[in-house]
Coordinates of C-alpha atoms in Angstrom, one line a residue:
M148 CA -3.8 -87.1 -31.0
F149 CA -2.5 -86.0 -27.6
R150 CA -2.9 -89.5 -26.1
F151 CA -1.1 -91.0 -29.1
A152 CA 1.8 -88.6 -28.6
V153 CA 2.0 -89.4 -24.9
L154 CA 1.8 -93.1 -25.6
M155 CA 4.6 -92.8 -28.2
T156 CA 6.7 -90.8 -25.9
A157 CA 6.3 -93.4 -23.2
V158 CA 7.2 -96.2 -25.6
F159 CA 10.3 -94.4 -26.7
L160 CA 11.4 -93.6 -23.2
S161 CA 10.8 -97.1 -22.0
A162 CA 12.9 -98.4 -24.8
C163 CA 15.7 -96.0 -23.9
A164 CA 15.5 -97.1 -20.3
Q165 CA 16.0 -100.7 -21.3
N166 CA 19.0 -100.2 -23.6
P167 CA 22.3 -99.3 -22.0
A168 CA 24.2 -96.2 -23.2
P169 CA 27.2 -97.0 -25.5
N170 CA 29.5 -95.3 -23.0
G171 CA 28.3 -97.3 -20.1
D172 CA 26.7 -94.3 -18.3
A173 CA 23.2 -95.6 -18.3
P174 CA 21.5 -95.6 -15.0
R175 CA 21.2 -99.0 -13.4
Q176 CA 17.7 -100.4 -13.1
G177 CA 16.1 -99.1 -9.9
Q178 CA 18.5 -96.1 -9.7
P179 CA 16.4 -93.0 -8.9
A180 CA 15.9 -90.4 -11.6
A181 CA 17.3 -87.8 -9.2
A182 CA 20.7 -89.5 -9.2
T183 CA 20.6 -89.5 -13.0
N184 CA 19.7 -85.8 -13.1
K185 CA 22.4 -85.1 -10.6
A186 CA 24.9 -87.0 -12.7
S187 CA 23.9 -84.9 -15.8
A188 CA 24.2 -81.7 -13.8
E189 CA 27.7 -82.7 -12.7
A190 CA 28.7 -83.6 -16.2
T191 CA 27.5 -80.2 -17.4
K192 CA 29.5 -78.4 -14.7
A193 CA 32.6 -80.4 -15.8
G194 CA 32.1 -79.3 -19.4
A195 CA 30.9 -82.6 -20.8
A196 CA 28.2 -82.5 -23.4
V197 CA 24.8 -83.7 -22.2
A198 CA 22.1 -84.7 -24.7
P199 CA 19.1 -82.5 -24.5
A200 CA 15.8 -83.9 -23.1
A201 CA 13.8 -85.8 -25.7
D202 CA 10.7 -83.7 -24.9
P203 CA 11.4 -80.4 -23.2
S204 CA 7.8 -80.1 -22.1
L205 CA 8.0 -83.3 -20.1
L206 CA 9.4 -82.6 -16.6
R207 CA 10.5 -85.8 -14.9
F208 CA 10.1 -86.5 -11.1
D209 CA 11.7 -89.1 -8.9
A210 CA 9.1 -91.9 -8.3
K211 CA 8.5 -90.8 -4.7
S212 CA 8.7 -87.1 -5.1
V213 CA 6.4 -84.3 -6.0
K214 CA 9.0 -81.5 -6.0
L215 CA 10.8 -80.1 -9.0
D216 CA 14.5 -81.0 -8.9
D217 CA 17.2 -78.7 -10.3
A218 CA 17.1 -80.2 -13.7
A219 CA 13.3 -79.8 -13.9
Q220 CA 13.7 -76.2 -12.7
A221 CA 16.2 -75.5 -15.5
Q222 CA 13.9 -77.2 -18.0
L223 CA 11.0 -75.1 -16.8
Q224 CA 12.9 -71.9 -17.6
Q225 CA 12.9 -73.0 -21.2
L226 CA 9.1 -73.2 -21.2
L227 CA 8.5 -69.7 -19.7
E228 CA 8.4 -67.8 -23.0
P229 CA 6.0 -70.2 -24.7
A230 CA 3.9 -70.3 -21.5
R231 CA 3.6 -66.5 -21.4
G232 CA 2.5 -66.4 -25.0
A233 CA 0.0 -69.2 -24.8
K234 CA -3.7 -68.7 -24.6
Q235 CA -4.1 -71.8 -22.4
I236 CA -1.8 -74.1 -20.7
V237 CA -2.6 -77.7 -19.7
I238 CA -0.4 -79.4 -17.2
T239 CA -0.9 -83.2 -16.9
G240 CA 0.6 -84.8 -13.8
Y241 CA 1.6 -88.5 -14.2
C242 CA 2.2 -91.1 -11.6
D243 CA 2.3 -94.9 -12.0
R244 CA -0.4 -96.4 -9.8
K245 CA 1.4 -99.7 -9.8
E246 CA 4.3 -98.2 -7.9
I247 CA 2.7 -95.5 -5.7
G248 CA -0.2 -96.0 -3.3
N249 CA -1.8 -92.5 -3.7
A250 CA -1.0 -92.1 -7.3
K251 CA -3.8 -89.7 -8.0
G252 CA -2.7 -87.4 -5.2
A253 CA 1.0 -87.5 -6.4
A254 CA 0.1 -86.8 -10.0
I255 CA -2.0 -83.8 -9.1
A256 CA 0.7 -82.6 -6.7
R257 CA 3.3 -82.8 -9.5
A258 CA 1.1 -80.8 -11.9
N259 CA 0.4 -78.2 -9.2
A260 CA 4.2 -77.9 -8.5
V261 CA 4.7 -77.1 -12.1
K262 CA 1.8 -74.7 -12.1
S263 CA 3.1 -72.9 -9.0
A264 CA 6.6 -72.5 -10.5
L265 CA 5.1 -71.0 -13.7
V266 CA 2.9 -68.6 -11.7
K267 CA 5.9 -67.5 -9.6
Q268 CA 7.6 -66.7 -12.9
G269 CA 4.8 -64.4 -14.0
V270 CA 2.5 -66.7 -16.0
A271 CA -1.2 -66.0 -15.3
A272 CA -2.8 -68.7 -13.1
K273 CA -6.2 -68.3 -14.8
K274 CA -4.9 -69.7 -18.1
I275 CA -3.5 -72.9 -16.5
R276 CA -5.5 -76.1 -16.2
V277 CA -4.3 -79.1 -14.2
K278 CA -5.1 -82.7 -15.1
Y279 CA -3.7 -86.1 -14.0
T280 CA -3.3 -89.6 -15.2
T281 CA -2.2 -92.8 -13.3
D282 CA -2.6 -95.1 -16.3
E283 CA 1.0 -94.6 -17.6
P284 CA 4.2 -96.0 -16.1
L285 CA 5.6 -92.4 -15.8
H286 CA 6.5 -90.1 -13.0
A287 CA 6.4 -86.7 -14.7
A288 CA 4.4 -83.6 -15.6
K289 CA 3.7 -82.6 -19.2
V290 CA 3.1 -79.0 -20.2
D291 CA 1.0 -78.4 -23.3
F292 CA 0.3 -75.0 -24.8
T293 CA -2.5 -73.7 -27.1
S294 CA -2.0 -70.4 -28.9

């Protein structure tokens, strides 16, 4: 079921990436995600409405980055309460092996970056498990909770 959900999320997100936004604010192909996140943050500061992330537990990374940007840090804050109440947390790091040479290392580093951020915020490290996948064309980390 989890793989189906991840697959459907990837399909929906890839469809969104290919369709331009009606207001013309869609990122150009090849534009880094960090630039898109920065534009969203600037729009929020300016008072413009920004659509919420489709899946708040999916933290996006720039293709060549393993560090959480400001948008991902803010998104992570929304996951703190469910993380503290969960019995177990599974963080899956994603990296597209067709784009990155050491995709496994990048995917694991992304999952560990999210784990470290959660632990710094008081979530018990012993209940966090880290996984990775390089089979999907995605640069992200997904946080799943079991209660």
